[in-house]
Every structure is written in C-alpha cells, then in structure tokens.
Short mmCIF file of C-alpha atoms and ligand atoms in Angstrom, two decimals:
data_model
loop_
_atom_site.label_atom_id
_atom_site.label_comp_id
_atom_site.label_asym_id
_atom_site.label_seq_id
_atom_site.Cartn_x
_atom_site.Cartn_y
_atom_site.Cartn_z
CA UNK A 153 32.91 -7.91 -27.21
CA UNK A 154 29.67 -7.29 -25.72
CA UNK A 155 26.56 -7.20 -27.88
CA UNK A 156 24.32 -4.94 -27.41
CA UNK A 157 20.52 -5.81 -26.96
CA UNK A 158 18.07 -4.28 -29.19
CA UNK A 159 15.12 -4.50 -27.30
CA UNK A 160 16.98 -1.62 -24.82
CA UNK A 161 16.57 1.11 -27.39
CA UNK A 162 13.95 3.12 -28.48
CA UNK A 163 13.83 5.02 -31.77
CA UNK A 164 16.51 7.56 -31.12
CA UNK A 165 18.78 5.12 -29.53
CA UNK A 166 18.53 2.44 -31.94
CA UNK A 167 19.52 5.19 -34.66
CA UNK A 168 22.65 6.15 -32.69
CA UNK A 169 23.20 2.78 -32.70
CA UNK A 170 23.08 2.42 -36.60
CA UNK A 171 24.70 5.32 -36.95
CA UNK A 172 27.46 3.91 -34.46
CA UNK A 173 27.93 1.17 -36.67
CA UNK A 174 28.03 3.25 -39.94
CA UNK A 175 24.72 2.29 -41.10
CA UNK A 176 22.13 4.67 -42.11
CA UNK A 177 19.41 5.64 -39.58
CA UNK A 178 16.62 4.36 -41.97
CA UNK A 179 17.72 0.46 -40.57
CA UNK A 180 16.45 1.70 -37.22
CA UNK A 181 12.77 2.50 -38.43
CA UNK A 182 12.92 -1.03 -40.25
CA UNK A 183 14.52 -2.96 -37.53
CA UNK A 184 12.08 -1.68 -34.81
CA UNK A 185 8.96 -2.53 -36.68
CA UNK A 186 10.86 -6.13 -37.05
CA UNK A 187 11.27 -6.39 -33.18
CA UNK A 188 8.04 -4.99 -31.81
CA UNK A 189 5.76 -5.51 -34.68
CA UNK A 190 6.28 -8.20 -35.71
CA UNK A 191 7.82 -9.73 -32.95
CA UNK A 192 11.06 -11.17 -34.74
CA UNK A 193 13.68 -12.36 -32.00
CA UNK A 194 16.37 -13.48 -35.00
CA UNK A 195 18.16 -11.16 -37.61
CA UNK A 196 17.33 -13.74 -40.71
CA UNK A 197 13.65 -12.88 -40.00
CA UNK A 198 14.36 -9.41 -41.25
CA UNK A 199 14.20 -10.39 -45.38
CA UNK A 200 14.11 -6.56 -45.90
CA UNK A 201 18.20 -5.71 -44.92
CA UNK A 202 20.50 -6.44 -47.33
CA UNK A 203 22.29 -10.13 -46.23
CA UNK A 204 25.64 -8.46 -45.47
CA UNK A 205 23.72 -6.42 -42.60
CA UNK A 206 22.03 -9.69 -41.37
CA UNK A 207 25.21 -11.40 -40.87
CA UNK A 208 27.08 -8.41 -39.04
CA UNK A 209 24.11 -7.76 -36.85
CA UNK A 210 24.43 -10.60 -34.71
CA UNK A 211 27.90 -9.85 -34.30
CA UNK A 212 27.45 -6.66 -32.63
CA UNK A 213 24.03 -6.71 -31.00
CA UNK A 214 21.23 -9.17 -29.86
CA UNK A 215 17.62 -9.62 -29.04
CA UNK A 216 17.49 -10.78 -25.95
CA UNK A 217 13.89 -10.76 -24.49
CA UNK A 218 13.29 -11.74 -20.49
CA UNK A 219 13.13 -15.62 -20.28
CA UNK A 220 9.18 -16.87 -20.04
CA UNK A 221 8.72 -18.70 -16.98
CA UNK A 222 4.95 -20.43 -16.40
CA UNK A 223 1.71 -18.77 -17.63
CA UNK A 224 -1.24 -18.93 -15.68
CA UNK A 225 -5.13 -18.24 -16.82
CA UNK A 226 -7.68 -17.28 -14.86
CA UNK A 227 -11.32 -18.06 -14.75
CA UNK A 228 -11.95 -14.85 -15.91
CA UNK A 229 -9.80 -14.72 -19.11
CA UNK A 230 -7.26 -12.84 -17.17
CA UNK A 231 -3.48 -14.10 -17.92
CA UNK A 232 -0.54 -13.90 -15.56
CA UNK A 233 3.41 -14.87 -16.72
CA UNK A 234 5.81 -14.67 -14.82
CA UNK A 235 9.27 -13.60 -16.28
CA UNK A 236 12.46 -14.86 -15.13
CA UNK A 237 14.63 -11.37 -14.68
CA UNK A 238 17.64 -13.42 -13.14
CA UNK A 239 18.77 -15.94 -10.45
CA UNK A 240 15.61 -15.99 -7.71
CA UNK A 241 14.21 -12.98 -9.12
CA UNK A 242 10.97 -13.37 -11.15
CA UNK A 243 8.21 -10.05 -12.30
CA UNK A 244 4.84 -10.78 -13.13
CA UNK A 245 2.80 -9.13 -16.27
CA UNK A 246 -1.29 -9.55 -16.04
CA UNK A 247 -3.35 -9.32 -19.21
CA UNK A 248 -7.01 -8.33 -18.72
CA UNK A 249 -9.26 -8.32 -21.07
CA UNK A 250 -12.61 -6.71 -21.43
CA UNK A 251 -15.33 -6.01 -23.92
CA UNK A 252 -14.22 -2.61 -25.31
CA UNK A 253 -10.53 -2.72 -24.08
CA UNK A 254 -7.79 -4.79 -23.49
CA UNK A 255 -4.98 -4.03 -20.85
CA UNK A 256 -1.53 -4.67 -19.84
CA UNK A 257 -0.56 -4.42 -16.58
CA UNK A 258 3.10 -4.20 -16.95
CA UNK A 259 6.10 -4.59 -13.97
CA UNK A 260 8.86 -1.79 -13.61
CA UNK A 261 10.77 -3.01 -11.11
CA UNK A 262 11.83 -6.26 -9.00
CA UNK A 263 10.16 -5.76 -5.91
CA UNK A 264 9.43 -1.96 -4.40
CA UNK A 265 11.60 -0.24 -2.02
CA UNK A 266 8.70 1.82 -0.85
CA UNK A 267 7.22 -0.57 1.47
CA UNK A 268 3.36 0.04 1.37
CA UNK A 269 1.75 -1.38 4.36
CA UNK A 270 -1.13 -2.81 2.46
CA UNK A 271 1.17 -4.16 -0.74
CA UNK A 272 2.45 -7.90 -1.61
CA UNK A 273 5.14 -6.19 -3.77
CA UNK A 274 6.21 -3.50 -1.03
CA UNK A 275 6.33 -6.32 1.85
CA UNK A 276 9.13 -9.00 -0.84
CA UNK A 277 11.56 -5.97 -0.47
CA UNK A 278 13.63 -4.55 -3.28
CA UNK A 279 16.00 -6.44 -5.71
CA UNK A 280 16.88 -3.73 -9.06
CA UNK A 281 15.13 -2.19 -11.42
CA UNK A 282 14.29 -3.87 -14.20
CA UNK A 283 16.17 -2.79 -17.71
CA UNK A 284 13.76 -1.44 -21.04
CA UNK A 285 14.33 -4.35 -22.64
CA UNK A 286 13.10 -6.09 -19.46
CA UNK A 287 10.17 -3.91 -19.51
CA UNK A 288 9.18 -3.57 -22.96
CA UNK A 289 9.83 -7.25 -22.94
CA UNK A 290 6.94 -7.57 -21.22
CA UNK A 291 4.63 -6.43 -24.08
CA UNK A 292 6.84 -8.26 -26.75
CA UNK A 293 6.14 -11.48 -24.93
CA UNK A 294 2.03 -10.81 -24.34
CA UNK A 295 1.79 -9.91 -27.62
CA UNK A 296 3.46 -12.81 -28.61
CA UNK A 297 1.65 -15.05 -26.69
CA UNK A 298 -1.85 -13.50 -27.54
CA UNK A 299 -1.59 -13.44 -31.32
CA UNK A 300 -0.23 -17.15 -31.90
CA UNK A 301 3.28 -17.52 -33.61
CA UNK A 302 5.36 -15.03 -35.70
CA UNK A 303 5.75 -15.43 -39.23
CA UNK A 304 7.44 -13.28 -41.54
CA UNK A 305 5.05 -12.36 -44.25
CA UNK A 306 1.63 -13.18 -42.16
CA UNK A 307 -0.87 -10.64 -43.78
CA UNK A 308 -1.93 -9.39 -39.99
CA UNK A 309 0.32 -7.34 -38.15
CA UNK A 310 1.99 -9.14 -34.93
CA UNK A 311 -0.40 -8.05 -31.93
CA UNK A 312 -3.86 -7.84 -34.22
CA UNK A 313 -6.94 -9.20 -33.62
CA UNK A 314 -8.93 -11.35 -36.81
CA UNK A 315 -10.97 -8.00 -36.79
CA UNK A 316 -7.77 -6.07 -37.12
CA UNK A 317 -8.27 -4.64 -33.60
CA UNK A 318 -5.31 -4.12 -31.15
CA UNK A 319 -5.03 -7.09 -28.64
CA UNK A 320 -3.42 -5.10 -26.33
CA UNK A 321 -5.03 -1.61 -26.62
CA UNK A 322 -3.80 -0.14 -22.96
CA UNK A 323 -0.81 -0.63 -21.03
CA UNK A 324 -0.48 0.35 -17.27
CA UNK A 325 2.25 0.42 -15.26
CA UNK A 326 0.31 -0.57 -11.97
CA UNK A 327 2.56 -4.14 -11.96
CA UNK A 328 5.48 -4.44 -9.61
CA UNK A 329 7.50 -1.64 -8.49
CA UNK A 330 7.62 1.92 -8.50
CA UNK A 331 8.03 3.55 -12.51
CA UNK A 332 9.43 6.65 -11.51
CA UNK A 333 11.98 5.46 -9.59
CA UNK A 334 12.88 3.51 -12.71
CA UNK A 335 12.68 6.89 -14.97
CA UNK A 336 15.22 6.77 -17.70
CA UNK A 337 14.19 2.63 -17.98
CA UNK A 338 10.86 3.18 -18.19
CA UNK A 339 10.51 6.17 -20.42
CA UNK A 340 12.44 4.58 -22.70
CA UNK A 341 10.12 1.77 -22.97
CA UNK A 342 7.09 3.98 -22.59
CA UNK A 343 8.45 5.78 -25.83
CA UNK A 344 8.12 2.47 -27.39
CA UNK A 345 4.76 1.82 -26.50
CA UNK A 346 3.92 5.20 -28.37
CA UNK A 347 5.88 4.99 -31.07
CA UNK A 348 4.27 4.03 -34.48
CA UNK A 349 7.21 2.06 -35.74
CA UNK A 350 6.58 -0.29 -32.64
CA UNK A 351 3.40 -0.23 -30.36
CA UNK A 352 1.28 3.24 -31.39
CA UNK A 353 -0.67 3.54 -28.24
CA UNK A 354 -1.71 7.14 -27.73
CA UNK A 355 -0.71 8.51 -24.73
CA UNK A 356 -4.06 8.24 -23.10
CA UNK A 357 -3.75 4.83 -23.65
CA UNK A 358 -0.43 4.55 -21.50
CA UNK A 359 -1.01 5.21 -17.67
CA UNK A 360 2.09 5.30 -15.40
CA UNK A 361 1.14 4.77 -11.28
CA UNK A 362 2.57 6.47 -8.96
CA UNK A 363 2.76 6.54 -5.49
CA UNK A 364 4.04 9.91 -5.61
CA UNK A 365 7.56 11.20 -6.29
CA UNK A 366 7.02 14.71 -6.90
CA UNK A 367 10.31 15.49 -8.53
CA UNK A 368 9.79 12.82 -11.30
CA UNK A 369 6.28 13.44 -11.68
CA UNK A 370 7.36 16.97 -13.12
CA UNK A 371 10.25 15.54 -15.11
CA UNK A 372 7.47 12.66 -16.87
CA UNK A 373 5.43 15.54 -17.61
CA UNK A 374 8.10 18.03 -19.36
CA UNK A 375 9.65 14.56 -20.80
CA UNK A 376 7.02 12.22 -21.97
CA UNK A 377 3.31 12.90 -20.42
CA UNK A 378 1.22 9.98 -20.52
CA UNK A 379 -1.70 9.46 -18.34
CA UNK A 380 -1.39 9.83 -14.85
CA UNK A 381 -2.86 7.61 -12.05
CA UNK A 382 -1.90 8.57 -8.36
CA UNK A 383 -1.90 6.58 -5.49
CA UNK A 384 -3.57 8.86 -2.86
CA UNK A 385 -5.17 5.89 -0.19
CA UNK A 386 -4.90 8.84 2.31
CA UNK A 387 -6.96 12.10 2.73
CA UNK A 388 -4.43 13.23 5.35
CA UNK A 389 -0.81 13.12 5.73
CA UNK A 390 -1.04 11.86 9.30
CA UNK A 391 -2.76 8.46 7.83
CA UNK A 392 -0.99 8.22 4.61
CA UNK A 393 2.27 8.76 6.54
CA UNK A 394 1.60 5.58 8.00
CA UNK A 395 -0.34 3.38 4.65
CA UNK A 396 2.34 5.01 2.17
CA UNK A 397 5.38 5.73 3.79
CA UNK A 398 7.56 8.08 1.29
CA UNK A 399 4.30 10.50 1.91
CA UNK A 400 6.70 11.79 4.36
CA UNK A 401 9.22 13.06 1.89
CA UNK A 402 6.64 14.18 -0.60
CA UNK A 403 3.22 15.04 1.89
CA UNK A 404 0.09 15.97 0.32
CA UNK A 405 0.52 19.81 -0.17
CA UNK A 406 3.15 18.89 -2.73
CA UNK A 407 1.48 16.04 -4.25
CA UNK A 408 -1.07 17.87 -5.29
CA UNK A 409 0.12 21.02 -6.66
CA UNK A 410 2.77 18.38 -8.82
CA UNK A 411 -0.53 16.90 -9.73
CA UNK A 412 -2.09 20.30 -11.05
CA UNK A 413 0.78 20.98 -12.62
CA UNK A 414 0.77 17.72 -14.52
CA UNK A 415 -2.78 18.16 -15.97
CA UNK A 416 -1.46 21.35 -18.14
CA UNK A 417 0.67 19.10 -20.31
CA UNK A 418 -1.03 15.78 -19.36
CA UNK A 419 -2.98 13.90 -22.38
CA UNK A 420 -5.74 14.04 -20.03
CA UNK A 421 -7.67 16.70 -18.53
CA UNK A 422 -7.88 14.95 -15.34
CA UNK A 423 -5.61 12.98 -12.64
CA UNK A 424 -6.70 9.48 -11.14
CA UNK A 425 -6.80 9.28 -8.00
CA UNK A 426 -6.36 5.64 -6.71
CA UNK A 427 -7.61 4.53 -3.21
CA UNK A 428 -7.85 1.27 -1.95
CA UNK A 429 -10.13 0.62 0.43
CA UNK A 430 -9.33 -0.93 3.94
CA UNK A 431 -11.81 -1.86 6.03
CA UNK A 432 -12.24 0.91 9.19
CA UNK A 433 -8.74 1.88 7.89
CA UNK A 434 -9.61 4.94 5.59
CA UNK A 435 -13.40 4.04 4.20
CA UNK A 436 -15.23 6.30 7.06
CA UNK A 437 -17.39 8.97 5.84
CA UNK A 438 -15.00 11.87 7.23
CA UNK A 439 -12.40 10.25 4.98
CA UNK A 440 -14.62 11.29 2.22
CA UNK A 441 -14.94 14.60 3.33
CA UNK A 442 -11.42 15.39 3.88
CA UNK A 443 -10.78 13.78 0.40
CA UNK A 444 -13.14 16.75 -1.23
CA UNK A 445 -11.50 19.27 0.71
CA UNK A 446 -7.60 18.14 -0.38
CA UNK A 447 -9.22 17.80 -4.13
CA UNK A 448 -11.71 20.52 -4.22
CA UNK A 449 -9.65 22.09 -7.08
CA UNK A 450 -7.94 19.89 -8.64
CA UNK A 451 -10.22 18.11 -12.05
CA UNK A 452 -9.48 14.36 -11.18
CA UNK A 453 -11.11 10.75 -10.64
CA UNK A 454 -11.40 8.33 -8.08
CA UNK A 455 -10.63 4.76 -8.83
CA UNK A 456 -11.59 2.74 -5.19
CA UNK A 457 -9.78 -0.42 -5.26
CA UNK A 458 -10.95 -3.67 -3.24
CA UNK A 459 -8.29 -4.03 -1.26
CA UNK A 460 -6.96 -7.48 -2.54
CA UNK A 461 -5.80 -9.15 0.65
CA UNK A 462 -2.55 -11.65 0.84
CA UNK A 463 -0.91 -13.38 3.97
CA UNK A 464 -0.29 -11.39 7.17
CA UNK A 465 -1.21 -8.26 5.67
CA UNK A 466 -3.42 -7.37 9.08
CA UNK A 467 -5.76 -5.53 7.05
CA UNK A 468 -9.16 -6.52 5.49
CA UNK A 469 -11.06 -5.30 2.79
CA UNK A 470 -13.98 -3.08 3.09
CA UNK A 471 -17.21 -4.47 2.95
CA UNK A 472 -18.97 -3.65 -0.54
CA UNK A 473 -21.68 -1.74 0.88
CA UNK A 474 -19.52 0.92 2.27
CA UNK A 475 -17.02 0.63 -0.94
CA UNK A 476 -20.42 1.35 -2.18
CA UNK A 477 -21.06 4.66 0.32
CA UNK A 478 -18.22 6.10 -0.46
CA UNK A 479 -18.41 6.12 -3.94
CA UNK A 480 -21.91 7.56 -3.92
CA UNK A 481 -20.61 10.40 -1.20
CA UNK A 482 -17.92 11.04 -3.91
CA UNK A 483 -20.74 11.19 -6.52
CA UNK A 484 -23.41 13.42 -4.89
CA UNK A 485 -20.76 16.47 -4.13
CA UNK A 486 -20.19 16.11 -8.04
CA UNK A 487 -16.68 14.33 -8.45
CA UNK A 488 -16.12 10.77 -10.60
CA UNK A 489 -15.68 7.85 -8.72
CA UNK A 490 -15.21 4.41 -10.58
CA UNK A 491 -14.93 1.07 -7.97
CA UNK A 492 -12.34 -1.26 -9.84
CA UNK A 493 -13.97 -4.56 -10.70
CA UNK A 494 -11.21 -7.33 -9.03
CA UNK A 495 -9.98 -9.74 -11.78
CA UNK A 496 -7.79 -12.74 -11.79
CA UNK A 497 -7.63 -13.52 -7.72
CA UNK A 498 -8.04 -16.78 -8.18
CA UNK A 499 -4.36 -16.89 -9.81
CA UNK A 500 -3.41 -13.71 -7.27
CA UNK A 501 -3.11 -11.78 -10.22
CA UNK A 502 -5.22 -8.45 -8.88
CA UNK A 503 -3.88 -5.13 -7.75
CA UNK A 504 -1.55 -5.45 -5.07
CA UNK A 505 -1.35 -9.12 -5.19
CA UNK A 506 1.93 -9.19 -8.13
CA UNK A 507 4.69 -11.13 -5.59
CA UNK A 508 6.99 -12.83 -8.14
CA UNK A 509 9.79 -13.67 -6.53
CA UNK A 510 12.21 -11.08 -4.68
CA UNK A 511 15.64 -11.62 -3.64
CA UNK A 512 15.65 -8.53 -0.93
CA UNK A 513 18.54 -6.28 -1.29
CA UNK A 514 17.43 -3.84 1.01
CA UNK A 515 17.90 -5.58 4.03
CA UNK A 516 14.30 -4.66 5.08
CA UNK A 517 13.50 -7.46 7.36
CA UNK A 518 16.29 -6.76 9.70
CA UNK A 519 15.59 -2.98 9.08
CA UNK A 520 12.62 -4.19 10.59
CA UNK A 521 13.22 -6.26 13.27
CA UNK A 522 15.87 -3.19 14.50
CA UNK A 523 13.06 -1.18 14.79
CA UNK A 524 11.11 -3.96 16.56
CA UNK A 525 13.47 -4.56 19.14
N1 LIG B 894 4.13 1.65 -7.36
C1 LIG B 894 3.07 2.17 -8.12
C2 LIG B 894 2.51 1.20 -9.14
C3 LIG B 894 2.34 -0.22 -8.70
S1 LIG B 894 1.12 -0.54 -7.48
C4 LIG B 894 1.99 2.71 -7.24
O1 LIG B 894 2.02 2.48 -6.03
O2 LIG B 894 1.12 3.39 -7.75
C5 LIG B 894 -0.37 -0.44 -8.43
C6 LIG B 894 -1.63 -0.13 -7.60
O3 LIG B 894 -2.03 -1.26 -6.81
C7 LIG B 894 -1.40 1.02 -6.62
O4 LIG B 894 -2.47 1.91 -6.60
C8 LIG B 894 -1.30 0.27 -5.33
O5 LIG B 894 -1.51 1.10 -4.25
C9 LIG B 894 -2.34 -0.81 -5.50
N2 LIG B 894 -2.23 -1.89 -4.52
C10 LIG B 894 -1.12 -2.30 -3.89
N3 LIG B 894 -1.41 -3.31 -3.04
C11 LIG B 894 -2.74 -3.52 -3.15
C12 LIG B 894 -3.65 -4.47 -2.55
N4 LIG B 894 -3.22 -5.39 -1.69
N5 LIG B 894 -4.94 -4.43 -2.91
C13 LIG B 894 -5.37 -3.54 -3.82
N6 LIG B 894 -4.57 -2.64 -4.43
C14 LIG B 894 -3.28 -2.63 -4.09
FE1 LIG B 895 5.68 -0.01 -4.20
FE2 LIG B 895 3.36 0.73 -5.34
FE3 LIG B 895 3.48 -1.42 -3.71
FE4 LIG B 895 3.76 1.02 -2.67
S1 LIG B 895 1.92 0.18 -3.70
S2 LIG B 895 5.04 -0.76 -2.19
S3 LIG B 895 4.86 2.06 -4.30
S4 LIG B 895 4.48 -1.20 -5.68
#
C-alpha cells in the first residue's frame, strides 16, 4: 500500500485523513503542531498519541521531507540549500536575514515554463511542479536548520529565537518557478504557513510573485489572499511582450484591473510592483512616465530590482545612479518606490539568480533553435 505523506496536507486535509482512518479530527491539530512546530520527522516523537496510534501511523502514512542537498552561507548571513526534488532535479530556498525581519524566499516549481528573458530560472526550462510537501518542506527544513536540533520537550518552540522571536518571520514565494501555475500545491502550503497549529504568519507576512496570470490571481484572492507582489518590468505591452513573454496572453489592461481587483480582499491596501532594472532596456525616464500613467489609479509600490546578471544573459544591470533617477522620478509625482538591496551574490543566491538544477521537459532549446533557423 502506499503511504501517504503528511507533510502534503494542510489542516483540512490532514483531518480527512484522520477521519479516513477512523480517528478523530482532534489527532490532526496535534499531529500538525508535531510536524511543523516542532519539526518531528518520526511518529515516536509524538509522546502525546496514545502508542496504538504511533504504531499504525507509520503503516499508513509518512513524513517524507525533500532530501537536503549542500548548504551554502554567504558573506552576508544570507543561506542558500539546495533540495534534491528527484533524479537531476534540484530547487533552491534562500534565507535572508535582516535587523527587524527575517525572510524566506521559498521555490514553487522546478524550473519556469515562462521563459523570462532576463531570468536564470526561466532560461534551465521546465521540469514539474513541485508537490506541498516539497514546498512546505522548504520551511520545515530552514527552520530546522536555523533553530539547532529538535527535541521533544525543548521549552522553545521549533523555529524561535533565544528572545522568543520568529526566525523566519516572512516567507516569499519569489524562489524558482511560477506559484500560480502551481495553485492547488501552493495554496495548500501557503495555508500552512498561516495556520496557527503550524507556521502563524499573517497574511501580510506571506507574499506570492507573480508574473501575472490573471485568472489565478482572482482565484488566490477569492481563495486565500496573501500579499501580492507583481512582476510588471514593462510600462508597455510592446516591451514587456518581449522581457515577459506570457504578457501576451494576459497584456497590461488586464493585469491591472486583476490587480485592483485584488487590493479589495488583499491583506494589503496596496500591490507591489516589481521592476528590475536593465540597463538602456527599460530604466529611461519615459519608462517612468508611462509607468505613472498605467498606475495612476491603482494604490501600489515599486520595488526596483538590480538586475542580478548570470551567463549569456545579454543584458546588464543599470548603473546605480539611474536605479537611483528613477526611483526619485517615482518619488517626486508621489508614488513609493523601494530599490531592493542585492544579498547573497557571492553564492548566486539573489533575485533571478536561483538555477538549481533543471532537467528540461519542455523541449525549449530546440523550441528555440526552430525558431532560430
Ligand atoms: N515567477 C515569479 C516568482 C519568481 S521570480 C515571478 O516572476 O514573479 C522572483 C522575482 O525575481 C521576479 O520579480 C523576477 O522577475 C525577478 N528576477 C528574475 N530574474 C532576475 C534577475 N536576473 N535579476 C533580478 N531579478 C530577477
Ligand atoms: Fe518564471 Fe518568474 Fe523567472 Fe519569469 S521571472 S521565468 S515567471 S521564475
């Protein structure tokens, strides 16, 4: 028989899976807390279900957490692993911390199918989505590794600081892949993250990063609204046609009203707008203007990303003093603009630099070299 692996389900599912079993749904709260709170990975750690229980368990299900590969740190404090999702397929997870915050940038998918022209991800093709328990696993492990070793009746919950802070206090799904084309997998683990019996992040605390699938962006918000972050990169559709290619099923006109449309239900009051910024690509000052004009009513923020360059990419970085123009054009006609501060390059960990290892399904290359020839 096939066991089942816990760290799929979230709170409803694990009770369906109790129930399934003819155990009351009051195991699920208890076994949760076990798996993501205190990071047990074997049924005996769980002293609180009767023994009976504890031996059956491991009959019918398992916790099965992605295998670690290597962890790397960076100069900065920032922390890379890479996670061994199956045979030449790896996903990366970056931990960054700061003084007021600490985030998790977590992967949704091996490789992207989207194909970004300015994104290490997009250019390893696409392999599969990764499973909740592949994503959540993510978290399980970082927590895991940041607060030391599990034991069963340690005083501090699993994931604590020695000032009884959250180690991990924000997750974002800016890692590999694209989230919403991962939906059920990653709401599911996103309703983990939120849930008090595991990971109680509030839902500001939770941002999912899209680069725009209007369809799901309406079913996240009627389904689980966290916060929002956009991948715009583009103040027209004739340029992000070409830097974000599935602009072309989902241009700008529709982006945006999806994107009003989220803020009514949104946790925030505001979208994020994310732009990364390529040098004589889309940093000009009429890029700025056009940007105001496509956002002029929408309440939102703009988060200019360095872009974070990798072999053969063919594009370069803007130079900081006109990453530095733009935001203060963005400023001075009264919007938010925020330039994000590049951590961990020295182990490629930064935006757009998460490669792990792809094994491409999608046939891209020779997609590509078809449309060469
Ligand atoms: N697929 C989602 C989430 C993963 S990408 C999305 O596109 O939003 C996370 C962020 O990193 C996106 O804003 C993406 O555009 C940005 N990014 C990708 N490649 C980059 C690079 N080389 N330098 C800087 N940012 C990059
Ligand atoms: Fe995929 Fe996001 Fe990279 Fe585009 S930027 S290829 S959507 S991971």
């Amino acid at each position: 028989m096939n066991r089942v692996n816990l760290l799929d389900f979230d709170l409803p599912g694990l009770v369906a899976f109790f129930e399934s079993i003819g155990e009351k749904p009051f195991r699920a709260r208890q076994v949760l807390q076990w798996l993501h709170q205190r990071g047990a990975d074997d049924f005996e750690q769980m002293t609180d279900l009767a023994k009976s229980l504890r031996i059956r368990l491991p009959e019918v299900a398992e916790i099965r957490p992605p295998v670690l590969g290597h962890e790397q740190c960076s100069s900065d404090g920032t922390r890379k692993w890479l996670l061994e999702v199956g045979p030449n397929n790896r996903v990366e997870t970056v931990f960054i911390p700061e003084d007021d915050r600490g985030t998790l940038c977590v992967s949704s998918q091996v490789g992207c199918a989207l194909d970004c022209a300015f994104c290490s991800t997009g250019k390893q093709g696409f392999n599969r989505n990764l499973s909740a328990a592949e994503i959540i696993g993510q978290l399980w492990w970082a927590n895991r590794a940041l607060a030391n070793k599990v034991l069963a009746n340690q005083t501090l919950a699993h994931g604590f600081d020695s000032k009884n802070e959250r180690i991990i206090s924000n997750v974002v799904l800016m890692g590999m892949g694209e989230p919403l084309l991962n939906f059920e997998n990653t709401v599911t683990a996103v309703s983990l993250m939120l849930d008090d019996h595991a990971y109680g992040l509030s839902r500001r605390r939770v941002t999912i990063s899209t680069s725009g699938i209007v369809p799901a962006m309406d079913r996240l918000r009627e389904r689980l609204p966290v916060a929002l972050a956009v991948s715009l990169h583009a103040p027209n559709d004739a340029l992000r046609d070409q830097l974000v290619p599935v602009n072309r099923k989902y241009p700008l006109k529709e982006l945006m009203s999806a994107c009003k449309r989220y803020i009514v239900d949104g946790p925030r009051d505001f979208i994020t707008f994310e732009y990364v910024m390529l040098d004589g690509v889309n940093d000009q000052p009429e890029h700025v203007e056009q940007l105001l004009h496509l956002t002029r009513d929408i309440s939102c923020k703009f988060n200019l990303i360095p872009f974070n360059p990798f072999p053969n990419s063919g594009f370069k970085r803007s130079p900081s003093e006109r990453v530095r123009k733009f935001a203060s054009q963005l400023i001075e006609a009264g919007k938010v603009a925020t330039t994000r501060k590049t951590r961990g390059d020295d182990i490629d960990a930064a935006c757009g630099q998460l490669a792990g290892q792809v094994e491409d399904k999608s046939k891209r290359v020779i997609k590509r070299m078809e449309l060469a020839a």
